[in-house]
Coordinates of C-alpha atoms and ligand atoms in Angstrom, one line a residue:
X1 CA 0.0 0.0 0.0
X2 CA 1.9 3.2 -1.2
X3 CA 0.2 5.9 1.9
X4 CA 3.2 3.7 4.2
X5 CA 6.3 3.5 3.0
X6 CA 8.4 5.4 6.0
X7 CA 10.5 3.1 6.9
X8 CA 10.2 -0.9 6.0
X9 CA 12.1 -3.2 7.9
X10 CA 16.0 -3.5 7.7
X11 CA 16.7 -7.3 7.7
X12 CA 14.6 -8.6 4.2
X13 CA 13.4 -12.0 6.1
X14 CA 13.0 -14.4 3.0
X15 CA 11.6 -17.3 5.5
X16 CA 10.4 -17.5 9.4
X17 CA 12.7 -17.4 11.7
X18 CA 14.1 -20.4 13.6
X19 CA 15.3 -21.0 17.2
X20 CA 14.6 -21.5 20.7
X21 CA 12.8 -19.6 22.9
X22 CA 13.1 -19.6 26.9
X23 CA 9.6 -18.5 28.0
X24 CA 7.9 -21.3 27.6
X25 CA 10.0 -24.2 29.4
X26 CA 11.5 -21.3 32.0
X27 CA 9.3 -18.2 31.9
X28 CA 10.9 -16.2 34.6
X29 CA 12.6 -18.7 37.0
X30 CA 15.0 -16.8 38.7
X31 CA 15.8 -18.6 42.1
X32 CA 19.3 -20.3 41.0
X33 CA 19.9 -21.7 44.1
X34 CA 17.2 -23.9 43.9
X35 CA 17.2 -24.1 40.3
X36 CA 21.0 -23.9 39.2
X37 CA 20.4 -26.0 35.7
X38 CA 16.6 -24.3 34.9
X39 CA 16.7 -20.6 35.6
X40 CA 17.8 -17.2 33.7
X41 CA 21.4 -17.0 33.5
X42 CA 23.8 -17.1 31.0
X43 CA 24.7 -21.0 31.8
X44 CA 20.9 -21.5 30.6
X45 CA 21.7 -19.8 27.1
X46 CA 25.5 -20.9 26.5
X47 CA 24.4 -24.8 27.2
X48 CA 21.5 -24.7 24.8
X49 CA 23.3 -23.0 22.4
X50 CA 25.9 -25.6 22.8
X51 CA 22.8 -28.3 22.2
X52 CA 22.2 -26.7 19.3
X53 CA 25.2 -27.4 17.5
X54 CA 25.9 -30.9 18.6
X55 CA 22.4 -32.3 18.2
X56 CA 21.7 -31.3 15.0
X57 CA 19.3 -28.0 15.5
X58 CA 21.5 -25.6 14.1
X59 CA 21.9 -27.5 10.7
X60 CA 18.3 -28.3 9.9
X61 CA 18.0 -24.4 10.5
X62 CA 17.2 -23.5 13.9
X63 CA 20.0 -20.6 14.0
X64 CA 18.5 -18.2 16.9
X65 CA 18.8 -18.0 20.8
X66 CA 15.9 -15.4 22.1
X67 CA 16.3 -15.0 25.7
X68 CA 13.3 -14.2 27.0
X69 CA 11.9 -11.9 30.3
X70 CA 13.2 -11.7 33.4
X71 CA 17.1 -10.7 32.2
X72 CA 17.2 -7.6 33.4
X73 CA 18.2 -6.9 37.2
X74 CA 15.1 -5.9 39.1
X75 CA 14.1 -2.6 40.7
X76 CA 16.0 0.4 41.5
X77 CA 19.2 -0.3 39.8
X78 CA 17.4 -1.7 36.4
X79 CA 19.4 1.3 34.7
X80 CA 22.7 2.2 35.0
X81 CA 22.7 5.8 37.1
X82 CA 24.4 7.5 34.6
X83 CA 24.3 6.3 31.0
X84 CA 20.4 4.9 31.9
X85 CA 21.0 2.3 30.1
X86 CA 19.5 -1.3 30.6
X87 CA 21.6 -3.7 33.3
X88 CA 21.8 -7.2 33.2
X89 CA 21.4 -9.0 36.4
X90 CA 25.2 -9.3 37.2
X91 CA 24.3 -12.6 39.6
X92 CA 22.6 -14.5 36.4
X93 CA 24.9 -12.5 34.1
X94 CA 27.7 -11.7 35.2
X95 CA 30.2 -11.9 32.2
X96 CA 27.0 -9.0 30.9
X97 CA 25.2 -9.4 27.5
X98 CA 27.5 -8.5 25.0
X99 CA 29.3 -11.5 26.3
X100 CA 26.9 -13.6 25.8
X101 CA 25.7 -12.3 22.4
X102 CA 29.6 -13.0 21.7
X103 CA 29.2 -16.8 22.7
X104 CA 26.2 -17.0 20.4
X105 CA 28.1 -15.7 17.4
X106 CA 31.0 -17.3 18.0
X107 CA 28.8 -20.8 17.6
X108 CA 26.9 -19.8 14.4
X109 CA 23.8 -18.4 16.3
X110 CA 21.9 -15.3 16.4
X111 CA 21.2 -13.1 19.5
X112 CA 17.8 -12.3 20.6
X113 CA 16.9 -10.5 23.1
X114 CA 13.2 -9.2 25.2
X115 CA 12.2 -5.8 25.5
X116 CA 8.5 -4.2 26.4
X117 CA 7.4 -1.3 25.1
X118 CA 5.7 -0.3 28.3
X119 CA 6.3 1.1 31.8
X120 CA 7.1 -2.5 32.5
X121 CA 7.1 -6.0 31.3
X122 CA 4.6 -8.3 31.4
X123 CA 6.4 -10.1 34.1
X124 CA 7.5 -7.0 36.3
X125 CA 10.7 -6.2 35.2
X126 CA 12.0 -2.5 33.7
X127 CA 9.8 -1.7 30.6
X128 CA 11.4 0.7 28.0
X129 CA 8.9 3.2 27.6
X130 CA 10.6 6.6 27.1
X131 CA 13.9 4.6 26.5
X132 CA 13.3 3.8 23.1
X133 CA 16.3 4.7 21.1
X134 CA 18.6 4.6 24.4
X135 CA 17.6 0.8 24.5
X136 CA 18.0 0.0 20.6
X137 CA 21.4 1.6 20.6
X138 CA 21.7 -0.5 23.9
X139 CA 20.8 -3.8 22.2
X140 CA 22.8 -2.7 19.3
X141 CA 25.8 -2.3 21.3
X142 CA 25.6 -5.8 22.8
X143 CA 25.0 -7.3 19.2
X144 CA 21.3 -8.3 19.4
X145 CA 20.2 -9.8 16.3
X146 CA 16.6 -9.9 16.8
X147 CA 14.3 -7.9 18.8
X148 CA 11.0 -9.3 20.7
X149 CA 9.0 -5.8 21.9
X150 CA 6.6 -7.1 24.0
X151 CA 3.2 -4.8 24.5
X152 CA 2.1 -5.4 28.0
X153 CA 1.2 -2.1 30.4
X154 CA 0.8 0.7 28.1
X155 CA -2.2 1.8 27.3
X156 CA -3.6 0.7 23.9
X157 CA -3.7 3.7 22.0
X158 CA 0.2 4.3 22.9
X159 CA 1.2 1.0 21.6
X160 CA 1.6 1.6 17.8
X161 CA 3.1 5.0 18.1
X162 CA 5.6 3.1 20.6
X163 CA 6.2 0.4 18.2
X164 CA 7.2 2.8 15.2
X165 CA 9.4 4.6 17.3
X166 CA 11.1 1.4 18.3
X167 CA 11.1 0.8 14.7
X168 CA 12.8 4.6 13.4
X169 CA 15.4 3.4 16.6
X170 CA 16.1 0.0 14.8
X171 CA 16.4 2.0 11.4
X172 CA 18.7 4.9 12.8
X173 CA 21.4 2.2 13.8
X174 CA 24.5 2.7 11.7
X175 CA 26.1 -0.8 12.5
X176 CA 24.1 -3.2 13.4
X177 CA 21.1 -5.0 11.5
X178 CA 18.3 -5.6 13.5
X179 CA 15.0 -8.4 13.1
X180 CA 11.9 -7.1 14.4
X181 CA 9.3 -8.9 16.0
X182 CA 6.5 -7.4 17.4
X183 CA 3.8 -7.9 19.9
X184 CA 1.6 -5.5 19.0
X185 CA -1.4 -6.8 17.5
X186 CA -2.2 -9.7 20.6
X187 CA -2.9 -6.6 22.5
X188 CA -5.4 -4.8 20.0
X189 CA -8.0 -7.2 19.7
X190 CA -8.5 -10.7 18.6
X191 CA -10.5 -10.0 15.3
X192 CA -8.6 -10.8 12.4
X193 CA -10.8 -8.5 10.0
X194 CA -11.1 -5.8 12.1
X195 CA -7.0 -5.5 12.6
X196 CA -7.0 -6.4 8.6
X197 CA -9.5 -4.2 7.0
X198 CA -10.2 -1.8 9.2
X199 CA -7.1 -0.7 11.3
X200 CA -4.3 -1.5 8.6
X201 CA -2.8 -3.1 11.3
X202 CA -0.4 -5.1 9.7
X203 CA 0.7 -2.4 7.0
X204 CA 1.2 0.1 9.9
X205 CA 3.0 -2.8 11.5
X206 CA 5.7 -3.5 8.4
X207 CA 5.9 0.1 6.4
X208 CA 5.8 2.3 9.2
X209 CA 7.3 0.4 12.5
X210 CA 9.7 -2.3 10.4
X211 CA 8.2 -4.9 11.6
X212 CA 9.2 -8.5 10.6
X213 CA 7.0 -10.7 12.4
X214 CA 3.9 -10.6 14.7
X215 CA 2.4 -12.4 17.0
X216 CA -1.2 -12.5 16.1
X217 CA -2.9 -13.8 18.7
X218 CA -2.3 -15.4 22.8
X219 CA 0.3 -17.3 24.2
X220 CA 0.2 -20.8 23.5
X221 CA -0.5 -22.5 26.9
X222 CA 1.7 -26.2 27.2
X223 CA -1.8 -28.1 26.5
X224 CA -3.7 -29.3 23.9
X225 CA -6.6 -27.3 24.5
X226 CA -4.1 -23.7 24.4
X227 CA -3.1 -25.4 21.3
X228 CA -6.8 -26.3 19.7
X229 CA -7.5 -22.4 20.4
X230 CA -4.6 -21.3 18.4
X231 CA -5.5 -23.4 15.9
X232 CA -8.8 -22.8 15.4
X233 CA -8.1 -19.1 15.8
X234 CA -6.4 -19.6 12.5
X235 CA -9.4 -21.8 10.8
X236 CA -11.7 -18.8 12.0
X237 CA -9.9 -16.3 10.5
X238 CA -7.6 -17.8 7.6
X239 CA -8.7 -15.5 4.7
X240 CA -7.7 -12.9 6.7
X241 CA -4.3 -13.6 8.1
X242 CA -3.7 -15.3 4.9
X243 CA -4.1 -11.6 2.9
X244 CA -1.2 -9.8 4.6
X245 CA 1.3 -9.6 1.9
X246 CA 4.7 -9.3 4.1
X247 CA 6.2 -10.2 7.0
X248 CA 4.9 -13.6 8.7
X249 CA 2.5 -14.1 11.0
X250 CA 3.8 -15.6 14.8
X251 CA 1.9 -18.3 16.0
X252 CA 3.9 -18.9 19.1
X253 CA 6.2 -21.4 20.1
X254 CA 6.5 -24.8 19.6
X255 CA 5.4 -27.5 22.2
X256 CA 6.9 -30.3 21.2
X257 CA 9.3 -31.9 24.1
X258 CA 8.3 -29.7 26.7
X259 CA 7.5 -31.2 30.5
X260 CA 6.4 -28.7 32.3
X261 CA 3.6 -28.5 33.4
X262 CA 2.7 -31.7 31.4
X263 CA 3.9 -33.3 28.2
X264 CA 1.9 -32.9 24.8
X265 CA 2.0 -36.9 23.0
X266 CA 3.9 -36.8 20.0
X267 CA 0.8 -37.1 17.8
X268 CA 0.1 -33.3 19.2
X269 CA 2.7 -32.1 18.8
X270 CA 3.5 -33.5 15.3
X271 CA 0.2 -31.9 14.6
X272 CA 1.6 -28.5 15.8
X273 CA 4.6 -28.6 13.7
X274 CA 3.1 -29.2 11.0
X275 CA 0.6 -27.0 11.3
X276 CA 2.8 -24.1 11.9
X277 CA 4.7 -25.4 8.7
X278 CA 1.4 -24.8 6.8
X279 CA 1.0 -21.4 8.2
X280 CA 4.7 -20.1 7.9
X281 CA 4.9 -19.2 11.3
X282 CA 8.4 -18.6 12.4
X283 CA 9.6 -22.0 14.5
X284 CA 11.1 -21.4 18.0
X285 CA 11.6 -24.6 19.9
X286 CA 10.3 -23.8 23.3
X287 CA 11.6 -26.9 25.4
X288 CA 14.3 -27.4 27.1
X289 CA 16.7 -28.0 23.6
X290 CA 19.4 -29.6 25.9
X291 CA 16.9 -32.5 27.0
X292 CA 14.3 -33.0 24.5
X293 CA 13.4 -36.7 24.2
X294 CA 14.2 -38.1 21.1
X295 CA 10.6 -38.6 19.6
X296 CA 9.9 -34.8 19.8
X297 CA 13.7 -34.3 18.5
X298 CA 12.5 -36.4 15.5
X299 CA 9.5 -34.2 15.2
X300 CA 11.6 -31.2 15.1
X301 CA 14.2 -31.9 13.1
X302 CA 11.7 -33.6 10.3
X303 CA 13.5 -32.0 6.9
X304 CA 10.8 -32.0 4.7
X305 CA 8.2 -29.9 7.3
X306 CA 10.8 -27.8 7.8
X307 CA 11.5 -27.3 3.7
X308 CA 7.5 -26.8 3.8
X309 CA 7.6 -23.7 6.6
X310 CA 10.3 -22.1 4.6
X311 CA 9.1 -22.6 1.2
X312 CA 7.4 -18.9 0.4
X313 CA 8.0 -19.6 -3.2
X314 CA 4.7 -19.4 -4.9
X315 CA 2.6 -19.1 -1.6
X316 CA 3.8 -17.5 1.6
X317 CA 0.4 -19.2 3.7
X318 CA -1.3 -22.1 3.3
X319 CA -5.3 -21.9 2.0
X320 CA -7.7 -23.9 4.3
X321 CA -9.1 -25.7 1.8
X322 CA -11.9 -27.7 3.9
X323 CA -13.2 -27.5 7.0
X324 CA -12.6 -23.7 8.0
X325 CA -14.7 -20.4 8.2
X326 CA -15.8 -19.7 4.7
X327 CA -13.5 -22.6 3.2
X328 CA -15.0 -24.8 0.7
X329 CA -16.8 -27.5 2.8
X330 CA -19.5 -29.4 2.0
X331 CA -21.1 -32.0 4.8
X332 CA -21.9 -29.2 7.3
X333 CA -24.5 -26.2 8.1
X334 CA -21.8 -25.3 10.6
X335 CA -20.7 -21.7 10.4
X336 CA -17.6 -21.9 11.9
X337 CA -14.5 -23.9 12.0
X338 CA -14.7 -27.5 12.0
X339 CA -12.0 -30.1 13.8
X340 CA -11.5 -31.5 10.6
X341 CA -9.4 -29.4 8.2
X342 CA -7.5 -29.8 5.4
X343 CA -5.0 -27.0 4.1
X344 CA -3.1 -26.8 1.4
X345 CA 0.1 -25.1 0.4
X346 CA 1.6 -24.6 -3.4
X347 CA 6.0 -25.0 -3.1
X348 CA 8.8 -24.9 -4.9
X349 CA 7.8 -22.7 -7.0
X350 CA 4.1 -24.4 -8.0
X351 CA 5.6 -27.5 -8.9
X352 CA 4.2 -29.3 -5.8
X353 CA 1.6 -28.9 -3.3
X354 CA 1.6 -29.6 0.2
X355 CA -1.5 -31.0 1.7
X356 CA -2.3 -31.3 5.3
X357 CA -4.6 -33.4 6.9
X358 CA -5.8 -32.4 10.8
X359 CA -7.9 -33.8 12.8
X360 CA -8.9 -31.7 16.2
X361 CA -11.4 -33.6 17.7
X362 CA -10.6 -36.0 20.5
X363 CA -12.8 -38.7 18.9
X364 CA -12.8 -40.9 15.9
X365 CA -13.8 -39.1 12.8
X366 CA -15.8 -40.3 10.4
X367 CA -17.2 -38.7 7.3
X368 CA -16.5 -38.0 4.0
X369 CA -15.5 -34.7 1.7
X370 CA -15.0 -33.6 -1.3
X371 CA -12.6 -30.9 -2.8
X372 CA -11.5 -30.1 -6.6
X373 CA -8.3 -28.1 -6.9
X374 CA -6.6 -27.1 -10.6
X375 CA -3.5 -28.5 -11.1
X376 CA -1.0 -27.7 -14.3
X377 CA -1.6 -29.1 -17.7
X378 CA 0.8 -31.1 -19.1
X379 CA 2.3 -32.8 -16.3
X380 CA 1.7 -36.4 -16.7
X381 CA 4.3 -38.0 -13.7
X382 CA 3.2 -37.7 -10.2
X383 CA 4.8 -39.1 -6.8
X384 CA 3.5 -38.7 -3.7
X385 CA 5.2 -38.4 -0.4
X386 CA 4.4 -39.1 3.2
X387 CA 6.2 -36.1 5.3
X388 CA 6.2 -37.4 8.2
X389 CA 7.4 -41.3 7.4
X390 CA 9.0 -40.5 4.6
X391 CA 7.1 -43.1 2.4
X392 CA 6.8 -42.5 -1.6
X393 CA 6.1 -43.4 -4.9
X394 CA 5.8 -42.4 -8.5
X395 CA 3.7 -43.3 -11.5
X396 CA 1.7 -41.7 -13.8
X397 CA -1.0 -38.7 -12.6
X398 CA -4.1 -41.3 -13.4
X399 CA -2.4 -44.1 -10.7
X400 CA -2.3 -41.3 -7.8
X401 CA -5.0 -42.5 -5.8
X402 CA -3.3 -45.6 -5.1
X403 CA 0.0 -44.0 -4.4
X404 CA -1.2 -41.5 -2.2
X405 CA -3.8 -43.7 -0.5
X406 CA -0.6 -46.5 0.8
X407 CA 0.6 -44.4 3.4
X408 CA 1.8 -46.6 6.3
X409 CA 2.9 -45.6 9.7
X410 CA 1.2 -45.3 13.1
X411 CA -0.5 -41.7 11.9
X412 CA -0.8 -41.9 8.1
X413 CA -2.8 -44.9 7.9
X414 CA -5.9 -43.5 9.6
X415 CA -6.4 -40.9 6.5
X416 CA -8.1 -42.4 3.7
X417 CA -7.0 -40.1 1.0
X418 CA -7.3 -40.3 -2.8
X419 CA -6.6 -37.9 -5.7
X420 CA -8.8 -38.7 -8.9
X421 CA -8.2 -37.3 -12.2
X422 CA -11.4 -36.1 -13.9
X423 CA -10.1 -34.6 -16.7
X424 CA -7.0 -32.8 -18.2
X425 CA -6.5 -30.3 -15.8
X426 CA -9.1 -30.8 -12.9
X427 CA -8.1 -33.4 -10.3
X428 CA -10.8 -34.2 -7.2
X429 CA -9.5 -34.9 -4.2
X430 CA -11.9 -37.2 -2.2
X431 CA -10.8 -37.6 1.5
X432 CA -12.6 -39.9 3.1
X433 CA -12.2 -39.6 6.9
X434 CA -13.5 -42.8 7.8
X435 CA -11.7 -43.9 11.0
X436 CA -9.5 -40.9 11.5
X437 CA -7.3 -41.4 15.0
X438 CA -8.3 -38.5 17.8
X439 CA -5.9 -35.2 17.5
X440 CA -4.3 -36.6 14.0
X441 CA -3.0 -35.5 11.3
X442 CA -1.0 -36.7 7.9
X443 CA 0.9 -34.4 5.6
X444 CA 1.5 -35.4 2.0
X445 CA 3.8 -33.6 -0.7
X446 CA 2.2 -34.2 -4.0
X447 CA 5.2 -33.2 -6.9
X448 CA 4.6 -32.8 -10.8
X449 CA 7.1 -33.7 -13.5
X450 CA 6.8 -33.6 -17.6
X451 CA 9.4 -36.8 -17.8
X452 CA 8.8 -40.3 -16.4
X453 CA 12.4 -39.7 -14.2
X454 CA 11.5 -37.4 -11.3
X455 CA 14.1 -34.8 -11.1
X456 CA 14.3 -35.1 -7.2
X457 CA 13.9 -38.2 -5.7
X458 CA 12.2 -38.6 -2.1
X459 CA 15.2 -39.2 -0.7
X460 CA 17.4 -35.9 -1.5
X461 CA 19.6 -34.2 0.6
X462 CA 18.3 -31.1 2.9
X463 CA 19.9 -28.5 0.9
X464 CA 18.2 -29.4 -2.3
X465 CA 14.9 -30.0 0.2
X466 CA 15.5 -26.6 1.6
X467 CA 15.3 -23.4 0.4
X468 CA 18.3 -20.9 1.8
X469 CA 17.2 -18.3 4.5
X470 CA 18.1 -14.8 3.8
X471 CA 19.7 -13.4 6.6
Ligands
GLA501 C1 4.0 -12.3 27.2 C2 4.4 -13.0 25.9 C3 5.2 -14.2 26.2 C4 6.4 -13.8 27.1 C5 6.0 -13.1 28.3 C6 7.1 -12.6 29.1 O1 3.1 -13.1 28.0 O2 3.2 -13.4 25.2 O3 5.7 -14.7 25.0 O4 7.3 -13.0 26.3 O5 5.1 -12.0 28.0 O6 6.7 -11.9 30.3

């Protein structure tokens, strides 16, 4: 939209960011006597960032370390006397930030570090308000790759002109590049349209305050129902989020591997992952990344989902395609979102599509829809693959029901799914959700060649899989 064009954001993010996040495992334990291996200090960051690199999180992309709340030494002597600037907690940090932004770097990881735009955070510590371009120039100092400007106590009509003038800071700095990601809109309402259509929200957001990311919508609680509601939060309102053209929409962090308070089955969380694959919403690991069971590193670390969530090349958001607000749905008078949903997502540059298959509901599902998407002309090879057991086949566009439908694995073989070709160009997708396991869900890469010799096997190597990130 040309009426905001002031100042876009510095770092051009070509895919969501990756990481982990502290809040959700630690929120703000600070008592390191009692909890020397779990609380806020700089052991905390420097040994996951260590995890990172030896099991495998940094190589399939996970390339951050946002250190959440609760950093900051409380009270009085929050700012330095003098300079006012931001301090550290010298107990929990006492080599100070820029030390620890050091360690990151040195490792192959990006900084990030919390800031709230108010009088204080959302957990009581220092908020910036009136220290905007002290604390950027702060940050910038220390060698903070990525901002998170949290929103909490400020009054609402304060916090976009706050967030703009965190954004100018950002885009003053002479040396360092900054990533943005922004609060804002969780605190200005939770209709979509309304923030969409009405307030420009998310072109204010990107033009004018530089904004990478967002967070859309509340926290994520650790439990399946805080997960439904996100979820379904995005089936109410897909059209909408789906129509900002920049920048990528935050879903929250991911649950998988997490323990406290109580562990999500890998079925769930699987489901999350690939949900938020589907949606492009940037991927921050939000359990503790030195511990994580091996199931949920499995989930986590899954190349192809991962290639999916990065994959902005021809779509940068999936389409609900059944079973959402105003989606193209056919067994139902319901006028809202349904538990079962299929989305799907065009990649690698249209020459595939990703479809995903969820299943909310806590029971068996069983009923059967109908869907008809357009596919290119001309493309007679098809192969199918399973993203999640890595199953696959090829043969001719007319066999793909049968290759699609002989999924195997614990998950998969619940779905029913067949692809029928009608006629040149129109291919009906008949789902038939006889069956379906509780909380369940398949995802299937679909691929289109001319020639009878696929050009990339199922089995290819991550970087071919993967499309590079920008920063
Ligand atoms: C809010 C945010 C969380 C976290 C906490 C910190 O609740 O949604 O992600 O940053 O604040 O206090």
């Amino acid at each position: 939209m040309s009426m905001f064009q002031n100042g876009s954001p510095v770092v051009d993010l070509q895919s969501p960011n990756m990481g982990f996040m502290s809040w959700l495992r630690f929120e703000c334990q600070v008592d390191c006597d009692s909890y020397p291996h779990a609380c806020i200090n700089e052991d905390l960051y420097q040994t996951s960032a260590n995890a990172m690199v030896e099991q495998g999180y940094l190589e399939a992309g996970y390339n951050l370390v946002a250190v959440d709340d609760c950093w900051m030494q409380p009270g009085d002597n929050s700012r330095d006397p003098i300079s006012h600037q931001l301090v550290a907690d010298p107990q929990r940090f006492p080599h100070g930030m820029k030390a620890l932004g050091d360690y990151l770097h040195e490792r192959g990881l990006q900084f990030g570090l919390y800031l709230d735009v108010g009088t204080i955070t959302c957990a009581n510590y220092t908020g910036s308000y009136g220290y905007e371009h002290l604390d950027v120039d702060t940050f910038a100092e220390w060698g903070v790759d990525y901002l998170k400007l949290d929103a909490c106590n400020l009054r609402q009509k304060k916090i976009l002109p706050s967030f703009i003038e965190f954004g100018t800071a950002i885009q003053e700095l002479a040396h360092q590049k900054m990533m943005f990601s922004c609060c804002a809109p969780v605190y200005l309402g939770h209709n979509e349209t309304l923030k969409v259509k009405q307030q420009h929200l998310y072109d204010i957001l990107y033009h004018e305050a530089g904004c990478n990311t967002w967070r859309n919508f509340h926290f994520v609680d650790n439990s399946w129902p805080g997960l439904k509601r996100v979820i379904l939060h995005w089936a109410d309102y897909w059209q909408d989020l789906q129509s900002i053209p920049h920048g990528f929409n935050d879903a929250d962090m991911l649950l998988a591997g997490d323990d406290v308070p109580s562990l999500l089955p890998p079925v769930q969380a699987q489901l999350q992952m690939g949900f938020w694959a589907m949606i492009s919403s940037p991927l921050f690991i939000g359990a503790d990344v030195r511990s994580i069971p091996p199931v949920y590193r499995k989930v986590l670390l899954n190349r192809h989902v991962i290639a999916v969530n990065q994959d902005v090349s021809q779509q940068r958001q999936a389409s609900c395609v059944l079973g959402c607000k105003g989606s193209n749905y056919k067994n139902t008078t319901n006028s809202g979102s349904l538990d079962v949903q299929v989305w799907a997502k065009l990649v690698r540059h249209g020459q595939s599509v990703v479809l995903g298959f969820f299943n909310l509901n806590e029971q068996h599902q069983e009923s059967s829809i109908s869907y008809e998407f357009e596919l290119e002309r001309g493309r007679g090879i098809a192969q199918c693959v399973d993203l999640w057991n890595g199953n696959s086949g090829s043969s001719k566009v007319e066999e793909l029901p049968d290759i699609c439908a002989k999924g195997r694995g614990q998950i998969s073989r619940h779905w029913n799914i067949q692809i029928q070709r009608e006629s040149n160009n129109i291919k009906r997708l008949h789902i038939q959700t006889l069956g379906v396991l509780p909380t369940s869900h398949r995802m299937l890469r679909v691929d289109f060649f001319d020639t009878l010799q696929p050009p990339h096997p199922p089995n290819q190597g991550r970087t071919r899989d993967k499309e590079p990130k920008a920063q």
